PDB file of C-alpha atoms in Angstrom:
ATOM      1  CA  MET A  11     -52.634-105.551-168.349  1.00 93.00           C
ATOM      2  CA  LEU A  12     -53.622-103.036-165.664  1.00 97.00           C
ATOM      3  CA  THR A  13     -51.921-101.035-163.000  1.00 98.00           C
ATOM      4  CA  ILE A  14     -53.831 -99.491-160.099  1.00 98.00           C
ATOM      5  CA  VAL A  15     -52.112 -96.453-158.383  1.00 98.00           C
ATOM      6  CA  ILE A  16     -53.512 -95.155-155.349  1.00 98.00           C
ATOM      7  CA  PRO A  17     -51.982 -92.044-153.481  1.00 98.00           C
ATOM      8  CA  THR A  18     -52.430 -92.004-149.636  1.00 98.00           C
ATOM      9  CA  LEU A  19     -51.733 -89.820-146.768  1.00 97.00           C
ATOM     10  CA  ASN A  20     -53.184 -90.866-143.480  1.00 97.00           C
ATOM     11  CA  GLU A  21     -55.884 -93.093-144.951  1.00 97.00           C
ATOM     12  CA  GLU A  22     -55.783 -95.952-142.353  1.00 97.00           C
ATOM     13  CA  SER A  23     -59.662 -95.721-142.292  1.00 96.00           C
ATOM     14  CA  TYR A  24     -60.068 -96.354-145.747  1.00 96.00           C
ATOM     15  CA  ILE A  25     -57.121 -98.136-147.660  1.00 97.00           C
ATOM     16  CA  PRO A  26     -57.685-101.634-145.989  1.00 97.00           C
ATOM     17  CA  LYS A  27     -61.342-101.782-147.614  1.00 96.00           C
ATOM     18  CA  LEU A  28     -60.122-100.740-150.918  1.00 97.00           C
ATOM     19  CA  LEU A  29     -57.138-103.145-150.998  1.00 97.00           C
ATOM     20  CA  GLU A  30     -59.469-105.987-149.815  1.00 97.00           C
ATOM     21  CA  VAL A  31     -61.878-105.618-152.487  1.00 96.00           C
ATOM     22  CA  ILE A  32     -58.944-105.271-155.159  1.00 97.00           C
ATOM     23  CA  PHE A  33     -57.533-108.634-153.829  1.00 96.00           C
ATOM     24  CA  SER A  34     -60.993-110.527-153.301  1.00 93.00           C
ATOM     25  CA  HIS A  35     -60.129-112.445-156.494  1.00 90.00           C
ATOM     26  CA  PRO A  36     -57.010-113.617-157.774  1.00 88.00           C
ATOM     27  CA  ARG A  37     -55.831-111.669-160.921  1.00 92.00           C
ATOM     28  CA  THR A  38     -52.654-112.201-162.604  1.00 92.00           C
ATOM     29  CA  TRP A  39     -52.993-109.307-164.698  1.00 96.00           C
ATOM     30  CA  LEU A  40     -53.172-106.807-162.136  1.00 96.00           C
ATOM     31  CA  GLU A  41     -50.690-104.698-160.409  1.00 98.00           C
ATOM     32  CA  VAL A  42     -51.157-102.416-157.544  1.00 98.00           C
ATOM     33  CA  ILE A  43     -48.982 -99.530-156.266  1.00 98.00           C
ATOM     34  CA  VAL A  44     -49.851 -97.513-153.220  1.00 98.00           C
ATOM     35  CA  VAL A  45     -47.866 -93.930-152.914  1.00 98.00           C
ATOM     36  CA  ASP A  46     -47.487 -92.649-149.687  1.00 98.00           C
ATOM     37  CA  GLY A  47     -46.786 -88.819-149.048  1.00 97.00           C
ATOM     38  CA  GLY A  48     -45.609 -89.131-145.639  1.00 97.00           C
ATOM     39  CA  SER A  49     -48.727 -90.640-143.533  1.00 98.00           C
ATOM     40  CA  THR A  50     -48.152 -90.425-139.769  1.00 97.00           C
ATOM     41  CA  ASP A  51     -50.926 -92.815-138.888  1.00 97.00           C
ATOM     42  CA  ASN A  52     -51.214 -96.597-139.419  1.00 98.00           C
ATOM     43  CA  THR A  53     -51.590 -96.305-143.271  1.00 98.00           C
ATOM     44  CA  LEU A  54     -48.262 -97.802-144.115  1.00 98.00           C
ATOM     45  CA  GLN A  55     -48.512-100.576-141.627  1.00 98.00           C
ATOM     46  CA  LEU A  56     -51.777-101.592-142.927  1.00 98.00           C
ATOM     47  CA  VAL A  57     -50.685-101.434-146.591  1.00 98.00           C
ATOM     48  CA  LYS A  58     -47.850-103.758-145.746  1.00 97.00           C
ATOM     49  CA  LYS A  59     -50.194-106.429-144.645  1.00 97.00           C
ATOM     50  CA  PHE A  60     -50.736-106.765-148.439  1.00 97.00           C
ATOM     51  CA  GLU A  61     -47.951-108.500-149.826  1.00 95.00           C
ATOM     52  CA  GLN A  62     -48.979-108.295-153.333  1.00 96.00           C
ATOM     53  CA  VAL A  63     -48.908-104.439-153.023  1.00 98.00           C
ATOM     54  CA  LYS A  64     -45.940-102.255-154.341  1.00 98.00           C
ATOM     55  CA  LEU A  65     -45.372 -99.544-151.674  1.00 98.00           C
ATOM     56  CA  LEU A  66     -43.671 -96.352-152.623  1.00 98.00           C
ATOM     57  CA  HIS A  67     -42.770 -92.980-151.134  1.00 97.00           C
ATOM     58  CA  SER A  68     -42.870 -89.664-152.916  1.00 97.00           C
ATOM     59  CA  GLU A  69     -43.079 -85.858-152.041  1.00 95.00           C
ATOM     60  CA  ARG A  70     -46.271 -85.135-150.635  1.00 95.00           C
ATOM     61  CA  GLY A  71     -48.852 -84.001-153.191  1.00 95.00           C
ATOM     62  CA  ARG A  72     -51.526 -85.901-155.049  1.00 96.00           C
ATOM     63  CA  ALA A  73     -49.982 -85.073-158.416  1.00 97.00           C
ATOM     64  CA  GLN A  74     -46.729 -85.801-157.607  1.00 98.00           C
ATOM     65  CA  GLN A  75     -47.728 -89.386-155.785  1.00 98.00           C
ATOM     66  CA  MET A  76     -49.746 -90.506-158.912  1.00 98.00           C
ATOM     67  CA  ASN A  77     -46.788 -89.429-161.085  1.00 98.00           C
ATOM     68  CA  ALA A  78     -44.543 -91.524-159.271  1.00 98.00           C
ATOM     69  CA  GLY A  79     -46.802 -94.491-159.139  1.00 98.00           C
ATOM     70  CA  ALA A  80     -47.042 -94.251-162.999  1.00 98.00           C
ATOM     71  CA  ASP A  81     -43.482 -94.176-163.317  1.00 98.00           C
ATOM     72  CA  GLN A  82     -43.142 -97.298-161.816  1.00 97.00           C
ATOM     73  CA  ALA A  83     -46.001 -99.083-163.602  1.00 98.00           C
ATOM     74  CA  LYS A  84     -45.402-102.297-165.543  1.00 97.00           C
ATOM     75  CA  HIS A  85     -48.716-102.440-167.319  1.00 97.00           C
ATOM     76  CA  LYS A  86     -49.984-100.544-170.533  1.00 97.00           C
ATOM     77  CA  HIS A  87     -53.195 -99.389-168.669  1.00 98.00           C
ATOM     78  CA  LEU A  88     -53.450 -97.548-165.745  1.00 98.00           C
ATOM     79  CA  LEU A  89     -56.237 -96.790-162.949  1.00 98.00           C
ATOM     80  CA  PHE A  90     -55.926 -93.889-160.471  1.00 98.00           C
ATOM     81  CA  LEU A  91     -58.121 -94.294-157.582  1.00 98.00           C
ATOM     82  CA  HIS A  92     -58.219 -92.425-154.606  1.00 97.00           C
ATOM     83  CA  ALA A  93     -57.790 -94.158-151.196  1.00 97.00           C
ATOM     84  CA  ASP A  94     -61.111 -93.493-149.862  1.00 95.00           C
ATOM     85  CA  THR A  95     -62.984 -95.164-153.081  1.00 95.00           C
ATOM     86  CA  SER A  96     -64.157 -98.742-153.478  1.00 94.00           C
ATOM     87  CA  PHE A  97     -66.483-100.773-155.554  1.00 95.00           C
ATOM     88  CA  ASP A  98     -68.228-104.106-155.676  1.00 93.00           C
ATOM     89  CA  THR A  99     -66.159-107.513-156.331  1.00 89.00           C
ATOM     90  CA  GLN A 100     -67.035-107.571-159.927  1.00 92.00           C
ATOM     91  CA  PHE A 101     -65.930-104.245-160.924  1.00 95.00           C
ATOM     92  CA  LEU A 102     -62.329-105.011-162.050  1.00 96.00           C
ATOM     93  CA  ASN A 103     -63.362-108.007-164.167  1.00 94.00           C
ATOM     94  CA  GLU A 104     -65.899-105.803-165.985  1.00 94.00           C
ATOM     95  CA  ILE A 105     -63.403-103.025-166.832  1.00 94.00           C
ATOM     96  CA  TYR A 106     -60.857-105.588-167.811  1.00 94.00           C
ATOM     97  CA  LYS A 107     -63.009-106.335-170.720  1.00 93.00           C
ATOM     98  CA  GLN A 108     -63.073-102.880-171.868  1.00 92.00           C
ATOM     99  CA  LEU A 109     -59.339-102.058-171.737  1.00 94.00           C
ATOM    100  CA  GLU A 110     -58.496-102.250-175.212  1.00 92.00           C
ATOM    101  CA  SER A 111     -61.479-100.029-176.449  1.00 93.00           C
ATOM    102  CA  THR A 112     -60.543 -97.557-173.714  1.00 95.00           C
ATOM    103  CA  LYS A 113     -58.027 -94.785-174.106  1.00 97.00           C
ATOM    104  CA  ALA A 114     -59.346 -92.783-171.438  1.00 98.00           C
ATOM    105  CA  GLY A 115     -62.372 -92.541-169.072  1.00 97.00           C
ATOM    106  CA  ALA A 116     -63.828 -92.170-165.792  1.00 96.00           C
ATOM    107  CA  PHE A 117     -66.661 -94.064-163.859  1.00 96.00           C
ATOM    108  CA  THR A 118     -70.107 -93.049-162.528  1.00 94.00           C
ATOM    109  CA  MET A 119     -69.913 -92.478-158.882  1.00 93.00           C
ATOM    110  CA  LYS A 120     -72.149 -92.653-155.705  1.00 93.00           C
ATOM    111  CA  PHE A 121     -71.479 -91.572-152.060  1.00 91.00           C
ATOM    112  CA  ASP A 122     -71.097 -94.161-149.167  1.00 89.00           C
ATOM    113  CA  ARG A 123     -73.939 -92.429-147.326  1.00 87.00           C
ATOM    114  CA  ALA A 124     -77.472 -91.597-148.272  1.00 84.00           C
ATOM    115  CA  GLY A 125     -79.096 -88.171-148.420  1.00 87.00           C
ATOM    116  CA  PHE A 126     -80.890 -86.214-151.100  1.00 90.00           C
ATOM    117  CA  TRP A 127     -77.973 -83.853-151.905  1.00 86.00           C
ATOM    118  CA  LEU A 128     -75.466 -86.372-151.969  1.00 87.00           C
ATOM    119  CA  LYS A 129     -77.584 -88.327-154.295  1.00 90.00           C
ATOM    120  CA  PHE A 130     -78.355 -85.124-156.338  1.00 88.00           C
ATOM    121  CA  TYR A 131     -74.650 -84.329-156.708  1.00 86.00           C
ATOM    122  CA  ALA A 132     -73.649 -87.942-157.469  1.00 87.00           C
ATOM    123  CA  TRP A 133     -76.415 -88.063-160.369  1.00 92.00           C
ATOM    124  CA  PHE A 134     -74.142 -85.746-162.423  1.00 89.00           C
ATOM    125  CA  THR A 135     -71.465 -87.851-162.625  1.00 89.00           C
ATOM    126  CA  ARG A 136     -73.522 -89.872-165.163  1.00 90.00           C
ATOM    127  CA  LEU A 137     -72.921 -86.973-167.601  1.00 89.00           C
ATOM    128  CA  ASN A 138     -69.607 -86.602-169.554  1.00 88.00           C
ATOM    129  CA  PHE A 139     -68.724 -83.275-168.950  1.00 87.00           C
ATOM    130  CA  THR A 140     -65.473 -82.065-167.507  1.00 88.00           C
ATOM    131  CA  PHE A 141     -66.862 -79.957-164.982  1.00 83.00           C
ATOM    132  CA  PHE A 142     -68.678 -83.114-163.454  1.00 83.00           C
ATOM    133  CA  THR A 143     -65.682 -85.415-163.790  1.00 89.00           C
ATOM    134  CA  TYR A 144     -63.027 -85.730-160.922  1.00 89.00           C
ATOM    135  CA  GLY A 145     -60.429 -87.841-159.285  1.00 90.00           C
ATOM    136  CA  ASP A 146     -62.829 -89.460-156.956  1.00 91.00           C
ATOM    137  CA  GLN A 147     -64.479 -91.002-160.041  1.00 94.00           C
ATOM    138  CA  GLY A 148     -61.399 -92.912-160.778  1.00 96.00           C
ATOM    139  CA  LEU A 149     -59.276 -92.412-164.069  1.00 98.00           C
ATOM    140  CA  LEU A 150     -58.560 -94.870-166.455  1.00 98.00           C
ATOM    141  CA  ILE A 151     -55.950 -94.131-169.020  1.00 98.00           C
ATOM    142  CA  ARG A 152     -53.631 -96.037-171.328  1.00 98.00           C
ATOM    143  CA  LYS A 153     -50.006 -95.536-170.012  1.00 98.00           C
ATOM    144  CA  SER A 154     -48.917 -94.549-173.660  1.00 97.00           C
ATOM    145  CA  LEU A 155     -51.156 -91.583-173.585  1.00 98.00           C
ATOM    146  CA  PHE A 156     -50.532 -90.584-170.040  1.00 98.00           C
ATOM    147  CA  ASP A 157     -47.045 -90.514-170.969  1.00 98.00           C
ATOM    148  CA  GLU A 158     -47.567 -88.552-173.998  1.00 97.00           C
ATOM    149  CA  LEU A 159     -49.184 -85.992-171.942  1.00 98.00           C
ATOM    150  CA  ASN A 160     -46.415 -85.878-169.635  1.00 97.00           C
ATOM    151  CA  GLY A 161     -48.439 -87.191-166.453  1.00 98.00           C
ATOM    152  CA  PHE A 162     -50.320 -84.968-164.013  1.00 98.00           C
ATOM    153  CA  LYS A 163     -49.525 -81.402-163.723  1.00 97.00           C
ATOM    154  CA  GLU A 164     -47.743 -81.182-160.425  1.00 97.00           C
ATOM    155  CA  ILE A 165     -50.144 -78.468-158.731  1.00 96.00           C
ATOM    156  CA  PRO A 166     -51.445 -78.490-155.292  1.00 93.00           C
ATOM    157  CA  LEU A 167     -55.127 -78.618-156.342  1.00 92.00           C
ATOM    158  CA  LEU A 168     -57.483 -79.691-159.404  1.00 94.00           C
ATOM    159  CA  GLU A 169     -54.846 -81.831-161.112  1.00 96.00           C
ATOM    160  CA  ASP A 170     -57.534 -84.295-162.017  1.00 95.00           C
ATOM    161  CA  LEU A 171     -59.460 -81.789-163.911  1.00 94.00           C
ATOM    162  CA  GLU A 172     -56.536 -80.357-165.450  1.00 96.00           C
ATOM    163  CA  MET A 173     -55.550 -83.778-166.803  1.00 96.00           C
ATOM    164  CA  ILE A 174     -58.977 -84.496-168.090  1.00 96.00           C
ATOM    165  CA  ARG A 175     -59.274 -81.142-170.234  1.00 95.00           C
ATOM    166  CA  ARG A 176     -55.680 -81.996-171.783  1.00 97.00           C
ATOM    167  CA  ILE A 177     -57.111 -85.695-172.493  1.00 97.00           C
ATOM    168  CA  LYS A 178     -60.317 -84.214-174.036  1.00 96.00           C
ATOM    169  CA  LYS A 179     -58.011 -82.214-176.441  1.00 96.00           C
ATOM    170  CA  LYS A 180     -56.060 -85.361-177.560  1.00 95.00           C
ATOM    171  CA  THR A 181     -58.828 -88.050-177.626  1.00 96.00           C
ATOM    172  CA  LYS A 182     -62.179 -89.177-176.965  1.00 94.00           C
ATOM    173  CA  PHE A 183     -62.913 -89.591-173.089  1.00 96.00           C
ATOM    174  CA  LYS A 184     -65.479 -92.042-171.997  1.00 95.00           C
ATOM    175  CA  ARG A 185     -67.876 -91.968-169.296  1.00 94.00           C
ATOM    176  CA  LEU A 186     -67.698 -95.685-168.123  1.00 94.00           C
ATOM    177  CA  GLN A 187     -70.795 -97.017-166.810  1.00 89.00           C
ATOM    178  CA  GLN A 188     -69.432 -99.045-163.854  1.00 94.00           C
ATOM    179  CA  VAL A 189     -70.000 -97.192-160.424  1.00 95.00           C
ATOM    180  CA  VAL A 190     -67.426 -96.606-157.796  1.00 96.00           C
ATOM    181  CA  THR A 191     -68.261 -95.457-154.231  1.00 95.00           C
ATOM    182  CA  THR A 192     -66.610 -92.658-152.795  1.00 93.00           C
ATOM    183  CA  SER A 193     -66.326 -91.331-149.081  1.00 91.00           C
ATOM    184  CA  SER A 194     -68.789 -88.334-148.186  1.00 86.00           C
ATOM    185  CA  ARG A 195     -66.707 -87.592-145.299  1.00 84.00           C
ATOM    186  CA  ARG A 196     -65.855 -83.836-146.630  1.00 77.00           C
ATOM    187  CA  PHE A 197     -69.569 -83.216-147.318  1.00 78.00           C
ATOM    188  CA  GLU A 198     -70.472 -84.795-143.675  1.00 76.00           C
ATOM    189  CA  LYS A 199     -68.023 -82.323-142.017  1.00 75.00           C
ATOM    190  CA  HIS A 200     -69.021 -79.153-143.882  1.00 72.00           C
ATOM    191  CA  GLY A 201     -72.442 -79.968-144.681  1.00 78.00           C
ATOM    192  CA  PRO A 202     -73.477 -80.918-148.275  1.00 76.00           C
ATOM    193  CA  ILE A 203     -74.716 -77.685-149.497  1.00 81.00           C
ATOM    194  CA  LYS A 204     -71.693 -75.623-148.073  1.00 82.00           C
ATOM    195  CA  GLN A 205     -69.173 -78.059-149.618  1.00 81.00           C
ATOM    196  CA  GLN A 206     -70.859 -78.245-153.105  1.00 80.00           C
ATOM    197  CA  LEU A 207     -71.091 -74.506-153.149  1.00 83.00           C
ATOM    198  CA  LYS A 208     -67.404 -74.268-152.491  1.00 83.00           C
ATOM    199  CA  ASN A 209     -66.480 -76.800-154.860  1.00 83.00           C
ATOM    200  CA  ILE A 210     -68.448 -74.834-157.545  1.00 85.00           C
ATOM    201  CA  VAL A 211     -66.630 -71.618-156.834  1.00 89.00           C
ATOM    202  CA  ILE A 212     -63.329 -72.960-156.827  1.00 88.00           C
ATOM    203  CA  VAL A 213     -63.704 -75.029-160.017  1.00 87.00           C
ATOM    204  CA  THR A 214     -65.329 -72.054-161.800  1.00 90.00           C
ATOM    205  CA  ALA A 215     -62.439 -70.013-160.468  1.00 89.00           C
ATOM    206  CA  PHE A 216     -60.097 -72.469-161.869  1.00 86.00           C
ATOM    207  CA  TYR A 217     -61.678 -72.178-165.344  1.00 84.00           C
ATOM    208  CA  ILE A 218     -61.328 -68.507-165.726  1.00 90.00           C
ATOM    209  CA  GLY A 219     -57.573 -68.922-164.849  1.00 90.00           C
ATOM    210  CA  ILE A 220     -57.008 -68.345-160.996  1.00 91.00           C
ATOM    211  CA  SER A 221     -53.878 -70.131-160.082  1.00 91.00           C
ATOM    212  CA  PRO A 222     -54.374 -73.377-158.328  1.00 88.00           C
ATOM    213  CA  TYR A 223     -51.711 -72.387-155.934  1.00 89.00           C
ATOM    214  CA  TYR A 224     -53.975 -69.544-154.765  1.00 90.00           C
ATOM    215  CA  LEU A 225     -57.168 -71.596-154.448  1.00 86.00           C
ATOM    216  CA  ALA A 226     -55.345 -74.326-152.729  1.00 87.00           C
ATOM    217  CA  ARG A 227     -55.555 -71.750-149.725  1.00 84.00           C
ATOM    218  CA  PHE A 228     -59.171 -72.433-149.701  1.00 79.00           C
ATOM    219  CA  TYR A 229     -59.122 -75.997-149.939  1.00 74.00           C
ATOM    220  CA  ARG A 230     -57.545 -78.931-148.009  1.00 65.00           C
ATOM    221  CA  TYR A 231     -57.474 -82.626-148.804  1.00 56.00           C
TER     222      TYR A 231
END
């Protein structure tokens, strides 16, 4: 019923936790595909410990990696997750009940660290606006719709936003109420206000038509 696709690149600190929670209960309706873009740390060794995972390799680039995973998916629904995302043990059972009624949607998000600005930013993910919807919130989509849209556009930045904009032109996009937890590492490294201002500038520039290839110079995963 559901294939989870996870792109990785040097995610040894996060991927074990995500896979552990995914496989915390046996689910015969679930397939998990990890697509690595050339990790040089212990990511691959850690993923291989989970025998249930189908491990693929592709050209580096989140869009390319997710497309490669979707191409090998067996099930009719796809869930794209970042490696530094996690959730509680009942999350998958809850969304399983919503698969047939959902063509596409994303989840509400919270960060793995406390802090006023992190909570403030996360609050906006409750709103079903494209400007507040990104890949770290997860993307649930029917494979038939994903294929119809020809997958992610293979650009170096904001492939998630670009895809969601196309989805919304085609069909209803749901804001699913289940919560995912994502890493605050980028906000901690650069400071929450500085990082968020940078995000706003880059997304606004993308909206007005500035090339993601140019914008990628100012934003590294």
